PDB file of C-alpha atoms in Angstrom:
ATOM      1  CA  MET A   1     219.353  47.023  34.399  1.00 52.00           C
ATOM      2  CA  ALA A   2     222.182  46.369  31.979  1.00 87.00           C
ATOM      3  CA  VAL A   3     224.472  43.941  33.889  1.00 94.00           C
ATOM      4  CA  SER A   4     223.221  41.162  36.139  1.00 96.00           C
ATOM      5  CA  TYR A   5     224.085  40.967  39.903  1.00 97.00           C
ATOM      6  CA  ILE A   6     225.928  38.062  41.181  1.00 97.00           C
ATOM      7  CA  GLU A   7     223.939  36.967  44.173  1.00 97.00           C
ATOM      8  CA  ARG A   8     225.602  35.518  47.204  1.00 96.00           C
ATOM      9  CA  GLU A   9     224.539  31.922  46.384  1.00 96.00           C
ATOM     10  CA  GLN A  10     226.178  32.235  42.989  1.00 96.00           C
ATOM     11  CA  ALA A  11     229.307  33.772  44.366  1.00 97.00           C
ATOM     12  CA  ASP A  12     232.635  32.141  44.498  1.00 96.00           C
ATOM     13  CA  ALA A  13     234.791  32.207  47.645  1.00 96.00           C
ATOM     14  CA  ALA A  14     236.649  35.355  46.766  1.00 94.00           C
ATOM     15  CA  THR A  15     233.429  37.229  46.024  1.00 96.00           C
ATOM     16  CA  ARG A  16     231.772  36.096  49.145  1.00 96.00           C
ATOM     17  CA  ALA A  17     234.747  37.359  51.127  1.00 96.00           C
ATOM     18  CA  PHE A  18     234.204  41.009  49.945  1.00 95.00           C
ATOM     19  CA  TYR A  19     230.540  40.553  50.020  1.00 97.00           C
ATOM     20  CA  ASP A  20     230.715  39.575  53.745  1.00 96.00           C
ATOM     21  CA  ALA A  21     232.904  42.723  54.518  1.00 94.00           C
ATOM     22  CA  ALA A  22     230.564  44.980  52.637  1.00 94.00           C
ATOM     23  CA  GLU A  23     227.475  43.646  54.189  1.00 94.00           C
ATOM     24  CA  GLU A  24     228.927  43.774  57.691  1.00 93.00           C
ATOM     25  CA  ARG A  25     229.820  47.378  57.193  1.00 89.00           C
ATOM     26  CA  PHE A  26     226.653  48.511  55.554  1.00 88.00           C
ATOM     27  CA  GLY A  27     224.112  46.321  56.992  1.00 89.00           C
ATOM     28  CA  ALA A  28     222.966  45.024  53.476  1.00 92.00           C
ATOM     29  CA  LEU A  29     224.657  43.684  50.388  1.00 95.00           C
ATOM     30  CA  LEU A  30     224.238  46.619  48.088  1.00 95.00           C
ATOM     31  CA  ASN A  31     223.904  46.110  44.389  1.00 96.00           C
ATOM     32  CA  ILE A  32     226.958  48.179  43.593  1.00 96.00           C
ATOM     33  CA  PHE A  33     228.896  45.418  45.210  1.00 97.00           C
ATOM     34  CA  LYS A  34     226.995  42.624  43.460  1.00 97.00           C
ATOM     35  CA  VAL A  35     228.081  43.731  39.993  1.00 97.00           C
ATOM     36  CA  PHE A  36     231.673  43.144  41.109  1.00 97.00           C
ATOM     37  CA  GLY A  37     230.828  39.432  41.391  1.00 96.00           C
ATOM     38  CA  HIS A  38     231.790  39.465  37.644  1.00 96.00           C
ATOM     39  CA  GLN A  39     235.303  40.675  38.548  1.00 97.00           C
ATOM     40  CA  PRO A  40     236.030  39.602  42.111  1.00 96.00           C
ATOM     41  CA  GLU A  41     239.568  40.988  42.036  1.00 96.00           C
ATOM     42  CA  TYR A  42     238.192  44.390  41.290  1.00 97.00           C
ATOM     43  CA  GLY A  43     235.523  43.902  43.861  1.00 96.00           C
ATOM     44  CA  GLN A  44     237.998  43.417  46.706  1.00 95.00           C
ATOM     45  CA  VAL A  45     239.906  46.576  45.772  1.00 97.00           C
ATOM     46  CA  PHE A  46     236.595  48.405  45.353  1.00 97.00           C
ATOM     47  CA  THR A  47     235.441  47.272  48.740  1.00 96.00           C
ATOM     48  CA  ASP A  48     238.739  48.018  50.535  1.00 96.00           C
ATOM     49  CA  THR A  49     238.705  51.518  48.842  1.00 97.00           C
ATOM     50  CA  ILE A  50     235.182  52.322  49.789  1.00 96.00           C
ATOM     51  CA  MET A  51     235.875  51.157  53.456  1.00 95.00           C
ATOM     52  CA  ALA A  52     239.056  53.292  53.570  1.00 96.00           C
ATOM     53  CA  ILE A  53     237.078  56.273  52.542  1.00 97.00           C
ATOM     54  CA  LEU A  54     233.912  55.824  54.576  1.00 96.00           C
ATOM     55  CA  LYS A  55     235.346  56.538  58.058  1.00 96.00           C
ATOM     56  CA  ASP A  56     237.074  59.350  59.836  1.00 97.00           C
ATOM     57  CA  GLY A  57     240.599  59.909  58.480  1.00 96.00           C
ATOM     58  CA  VAL A  58     242.500  63.223  57.939  1.00 98.00           C
ATOM     59  CA  LEU A  59     239.133  64.476  56.942  1.00 98.00           C
ATOM     60  CA  ASP A  60     236.139  63.383  59.112  1.00 98.00           C
ATOM     61  CA  TRP A  61     233.440  61.175  57.597  1.00 97.00           C
ATOM     62  CA  GLN A  62     230.869  63.966  57.657  1.00 98.00           C
ATOM     63  CA  THR A  63     233.092  66.208  55.455  1.00 98.00           C
ATOM     64  CA  LYS A  64     233.812  63.305  53.127  1.00 98.00           C
ATOM     65  CA  GLU A  65     229.968  62.695  52.832  1.00 98.00           C
ATOM     66  CA  LEU A  66     229.571  66.315  51.691  1.00 98.00           C
ATOM     67  CA  LEU A  67     232.111  65.816  49.087  1.00 98.00           C
ATOM     68  CA  ILE A  68     230.545  62.555  47.924  1.00 98.00           C
ATOM     69  CA  LEU A  69     227.063  64.129  47.714  1.00 98.00           C
ATOM     70  CA  LYS A  70     228.499  67.055  45.685  1.00 98.00           C
ATOM     71  CA  ALA A  71     230.467  64.828  43.370  1.00 97.00           C
ATOM     72  CA  THR A  72     227.659  62.346  42.678  1.00 97.00           C
ATOM     73  CA  GLN A  73     224.981  64.989  42.357  1.00 96.00           C
ATOM     74  CA  GLY A  74     227.234  66.578  39.578  1.00 94.00           C
ATOM     75  CA  ASN A  75     227.064  63.293  37.712  1.00 92.00           C
ATOM     76  CA  ASP A  76     223.327  62.929  38.293  1.00 94.00           C
ATOM     77  CA  CYS A  77     223.775  59.718  40.085  1.00 94.00           C
ATOM     78  CA  GLN A  78     220.399  58.926  41.812  1.00 93.00           C
ATOM     79  CA  TYR A  79     221.740  55.683  43.160  1.00 93.00           C
ATOM     80  CA  CYS A  80     224.722  57.307  44.888  1.00 95.00           C
ATOM     81  CA  VAL A  81     222.819  60.534  46.047  1.00 96.00           C
ATOM     82  CA  VAL A  82     220.061  58.521  47.648  1.00 94.00           C
ATOM     83  CA  GLN A  83     222.464  56.144  49.391  1.00 93.00           C
ATOM     84  CA  HIS A  84     224.698  58.941  50.689  1.00 95.00           C
ATOM     85  CA  GLU A  85     221.843  61.152  51.703  1.00 95.00           C
ATOM     86  CA  ARG A  86     220.904  58.329  54.021  1.00 92.00           C
ATOM     87  CA  LEU A  87     224.430  57.927  55.264  1.00 92.00           C
ATOM     88  CA  SER A  88     224.635  61.585  55.877  1.00 95.00           C
ATOM     89  CA  ASP A  89     221.421  61.438  57.988  1.00 93.00           C
ATOM     90  CA  MET A  90     222.784  58.487  59.903  1.00 92.00           C
ATOM     91  CA  LEU A  91     226.017  60.650  60.629  1.00 95.00           C
ATOM     92  CA  GLY A  92     224.020  63.476  61.976  1.00 97.00           C
ATOM     93  CA  ILE A  93     224.423  65.895  59.113  1.00 97.00           C
ATOM     94  CA  PRO A  94     221.423  68.320  59.398  1.00 97.00           C
ATOM     95  CA  GLU A  95     218.890  68.021  56.489  1.00 95.00           C
ATOM     96  CA  GLU A  96     219.126  71.723  55.914  1.00 96.00           C
ATOM     97  CA  LYS A  97     222.924  71.322  55.225  1.00 98.00           C
ATOM     98  CA  VAL A  98     222.261  68.532  52.814  1.00 97.00           C
ATOM     99  CA  ALA A  99     219.581  70.496  51.035  1.00 96.00           C
ATOM    100  CA  ASP A 100     221.954  73.509  50.700  1.00 97.00           C
ATOM    101  CA  LEU A 101     224.441  71.388  48.754  1.00 97.00           C
ATOM    102  CA  ASP A 102     221.974  71.551  45.852  1.00 96.00           C
ATOM    103  CA  GLY A 103     223.521  73.395  42.885  1.00 94.00           C
ATOM    104  CA  LEU A 104     225.608  76.231  44.237  1.00 96.00           C
ATOM    105  CA  LYS A 105     223.379  77.143  47.191  1.00 97.00           C
ATOM    106  CA  TYR A 106     226.268  76.049  49.562  1.00 98.00           C
ATOM    107  CA  ARG A 107     228.162  79.194  48.468  1.00 98.00           C
ATOM    108  CA  ASP A 108     225.796  81.498  50.217  1.00 98.00           C
ATOM    109  CA  SER A 109     224.555  79.192  52.920  1.00 98.00           C
ATOM    110  CA  PRO A 110     225.283  79.693  56.646  1.00 98.00           C
ATOM    111  CA  GLN A 111     225.364  75.871  57.040  1.00 98.00           C
ATOM    112  CA  PHE A 112     228.882  75.739  55.757  1.00 98.00           C
ATOM    113  CA  SER A 113     232.161  77.126  56.914  1.00 98.00           C
ATOM    114  CA  ASP A 114     234.485  78.913  54.664  1.00 98.00           C
ATOM    115  CA  GLY A 115     236.724  75.918  54.601  1.00 98.00           C
ATOM    116  CA  GLU A 116     233.784  73.577  53.639  1.00 98.00           C
ATOM    117  CA  LYS A 117     232.857  75.962  50.827  1.00 98.00           C
ATOM    118  CA  ALA A 118     236.403  75.831  49.484  1.00 98.00           C
ATOM    119  CA  LEU A 119     236.340  71.999  49.509  1.00 98.00           C
ATOM    120  CA  LEU A 120     232.958  72.041  47.719  1.00 98.00           C
ATOM    121  CA  ASP A 121     234.294  74.454  45.189  1.00 98.00           C
ATOM    122  CA  PHE A 122     237.141  72.019  44.672  1.00 98.00           C
ATOM    123  CA  ALA A 123     234.730  69.022  44.205  1.00 98.00           C
ATOM    124  CA  VAL A 124     232.716  71.098  41.701  1.00 98.00           C
ATOM    125  CA  GLN A 125     235.987  72.133  39.832  1.00 98.00           C
ATOM    126  CA  ILE A 126     237.387  68.552  39.633  1.00 98.00           C
ATOM    127  CA  GLY A 127     234.034  67.480  38.193  1.00 97.00           C
ATOM    128  CA  GLU A 128     234.048  70.222  35.493  1.00 97.00           C
ATOM    129  CA  ASP A 129     237.630  70.572  34.687  1.00 97.00           C
ATOM    130  CA  ALA A 130     240.393  69.132  37.101  1.00 97.00           C
ATOM    131  CA  ASN A 131     243.156  70.702  34.902  1.00 97.00           C
ATOM    132  CA  ARG A 132     242.095  74.181  35.668  1.00 97.00           C
ATOM    133  CA  VAL A 133     241.742  74.603  39.418  1.00 98.00           C
ATOM    134  CA  PRO A 134     242.028  78.402  39.810  1.00 98.00           C
ATOM    135  CA  LYS A 135     245.002  79.830  41.931  1.00 98.00           C
ATOM    136  CA  GLU A 136     242.404  81.667  44.053  1.00 98.00           C
ATOM    137  CA  LEU A 137     240.759  78.362  44.986  1.00 98.00           C
ATOM    138  CA  TRP A 138     244.111  76.796  45.787  1.00 98.00           C
ATOM    139  CA  GLU A 139     244.826  79.758  48.137  1.00 98.00           C
ATOM    140  CA  ARG A 140     241.453  79.173  49.905  1.00 98.00           C
ATOM    141  CA  LEU A 141     242.160  75.438  50.221  1.00 98.00           C
ATOM    142  CA  HIS A 142     245.550  76.115  51.723  1.00 98.00           C
ATOM    143  CA  LYS A 143     244.219  78.585  54.136  1.00 98.00           C
ATOM    144  CA  HIS A 144     241.720  76.087  55.658  1.00 98.00           C
ATOM    145  CA  TRP A 145     243.090  72.619  55.042  1.00 98.00           C
ATOM    146  CA  SER A 146     246.436  70.811  55.200  1.00 98.00           C
ATOM    147  CA  GLU A 147     247.901  69.128  52.194  1.00 98.00           C
ATOM    148  CA  PRO A 148     246.973  65.685  53.450  1.00 98.00           C
ATOM    149  CA  GLN A 149     243.412  66.847  53.783  1.00 98.00           C
ATOM    150  CA  ILE A 150     243.399  68.341  50.243  1.00 98.00           C
ATOM    151  CA  VAL A 151     244.667  65.043  48.965  1.00 98.00           C
ATOM    152  CA  ASP A 152     241.980  63.293  50.867  1.00 98.00           C
ATOM    153  CA  ALA A 153     239.277  65.537  49.460  1.00 98.00           C
ATOM    154  CA  ALA A 154     240.607  65.103  45.811  1.00 98.00           C
ATOM    155  CA  PHE A 155     240.719  61.223  46.271  1.00 98.00           C
ATOM    156  CA  VAL A 156     237.231  61.046  47.747  1.00 98.00           C
ATOM    157  CA  THR A 157     235.850  63.341  44.996  1.00 98.00           C
ATOM    158  CA  CYS A 158     237.612  61.529  42.096  1.00 98.00           C
ATOM    159  CA  THR A 159     236.708  58.032  43.519  1.00 98.00           C
ATOM    160  CA  TYR A 160     233.021  58.862  43.803  1.00 98.00           C
ATOM    161  CA  ILE A 161     232.885  60.495  40.405  1.00 98.00           C
ATOM    162  CA  ALA A 162     234.171  57.198  39.125  1.00 97.00           C
ATOM    163  CA  VAL A 163     231.845  55.133  41.381  1.00 97.00           C
ATOM    164  CA  SER A 164     228.885  57.153  40.155  1.00 97.00           C
ATOM    165  CA  LYS A 165     229.822  56.887  36.370  1.00 96.00           C
ATOM    166  CA  PHE A 166     230.517  53.086  36.926  1.00 97.00           C
ATOM    167  CA  GLY A 167     227.326  52.295  38.531  1.00 95.00           C
ATOM    168  CA  ASP A 168     225.257  54.305  36.072  1.00 95.00           C
ATOM    169  CA  ALA A 169     227.034  52.912  33.015  1.00 95.00           C
ATOM    170  CA  LEU A 170     226.125  49.307  34.261  1.00 96.00           C
ATOM    171  CA  GLY A 171     222.539  50.235  35.176  1.00 94.00           C
ATOM    172  CA  VAL A 172     222.982  49.505  38.984  1.00 95.00           C
ATOM    173  CA  ALA A 173     219.524  50.024  40.451  1.00 93.00           C
ATOM    174  CA  LEU A 174     218.562  51.178  43.931  1.00 91.00           C
ATOM    175  CA  GLU A 175     217.905  48.283  46.386  1.00 92.00           C
ATOM    176  CA  PRO A 176     214.281  47.515  47.244  1.00 91.00           C
ATOM    177  CA  MET A 177     214.597  49.166  50.649  1.00 87.00           C
ATOM    178  CA  PHE A 178     215.032  52.476  48.833  1.00 87.00           C
ATOM    179  CA  GLU A 179     211.995  52.169  46.531  1.00 82.00           C
ATOM    180  CA  GLY A 180     210.000  55.317  46.525  1.00 82.00           C
ATOM    181  CA  VAL A 181     212.805  57.302  48.062  1.00 84.00           C
ATOM    182  CA  ASN A 182     213.511  60.490  46.041  1.00 85.00           C
ATOM    183  CA  PRO A 183     216.702  62.322  46.604  1.00 89.00           C
ATOM    184  CA  LYS A 184     216.613  65.835  48.180  1.00 87.00           C
ATOM    185  CA  LEU A 185     219.269  67.066  45.755  1.00 91.00           C
ATOM    186  CA  THR A 186     218.348  67.710  42.297  1.00 89.00           C
ATOM    187  CA  ILE A 187     219.006  64.939  39.857  1.00 87.00           C
ATOM    188  CA  SER A 188     218.243  65.266  36.205  1.00 84.00           C
ATOM    189  CA  HIS A 189     216.999  61.640  35.536  1.00 65.00           C
TER     190      HIS A 189
END
């Protein structure tokens, strides 16, 4: 670990407020939230953002989880992938569907609709080069999704690319409850 965690007993009132919200929502105070004890103002914004994403919106939560897994796998973020594989399971996403997110398997998988494949291609493209989304991909996106849904997909993907880089840069480790859990998706480290 490169940065210490601010534990609840060390936290000031502002930090405890977003800790309480995070713990209530996720059933545990995760380490990714504890690093924000060093910057409580950012911690509140982070918590609010994550809670806005992790629920049904113009895209349903299951679709968002597919995007999160694809984006965080693209960054080799074991912390994120393990956590979101568990969330995917809790949301009832079949294991076979999660397994077919590995690499580019989803493109030929019967587990995904053409619309989901377009969103996943969008997530991959954002991770590789957001400036060069091909016209053909835009056409597929607009065929299956509304513009609010496309904006939601882009925000979820970009946010979780940032979350995965942030957590990895600071050395955020998996919580003890995840010890020994290996991700189903391929992670390089």
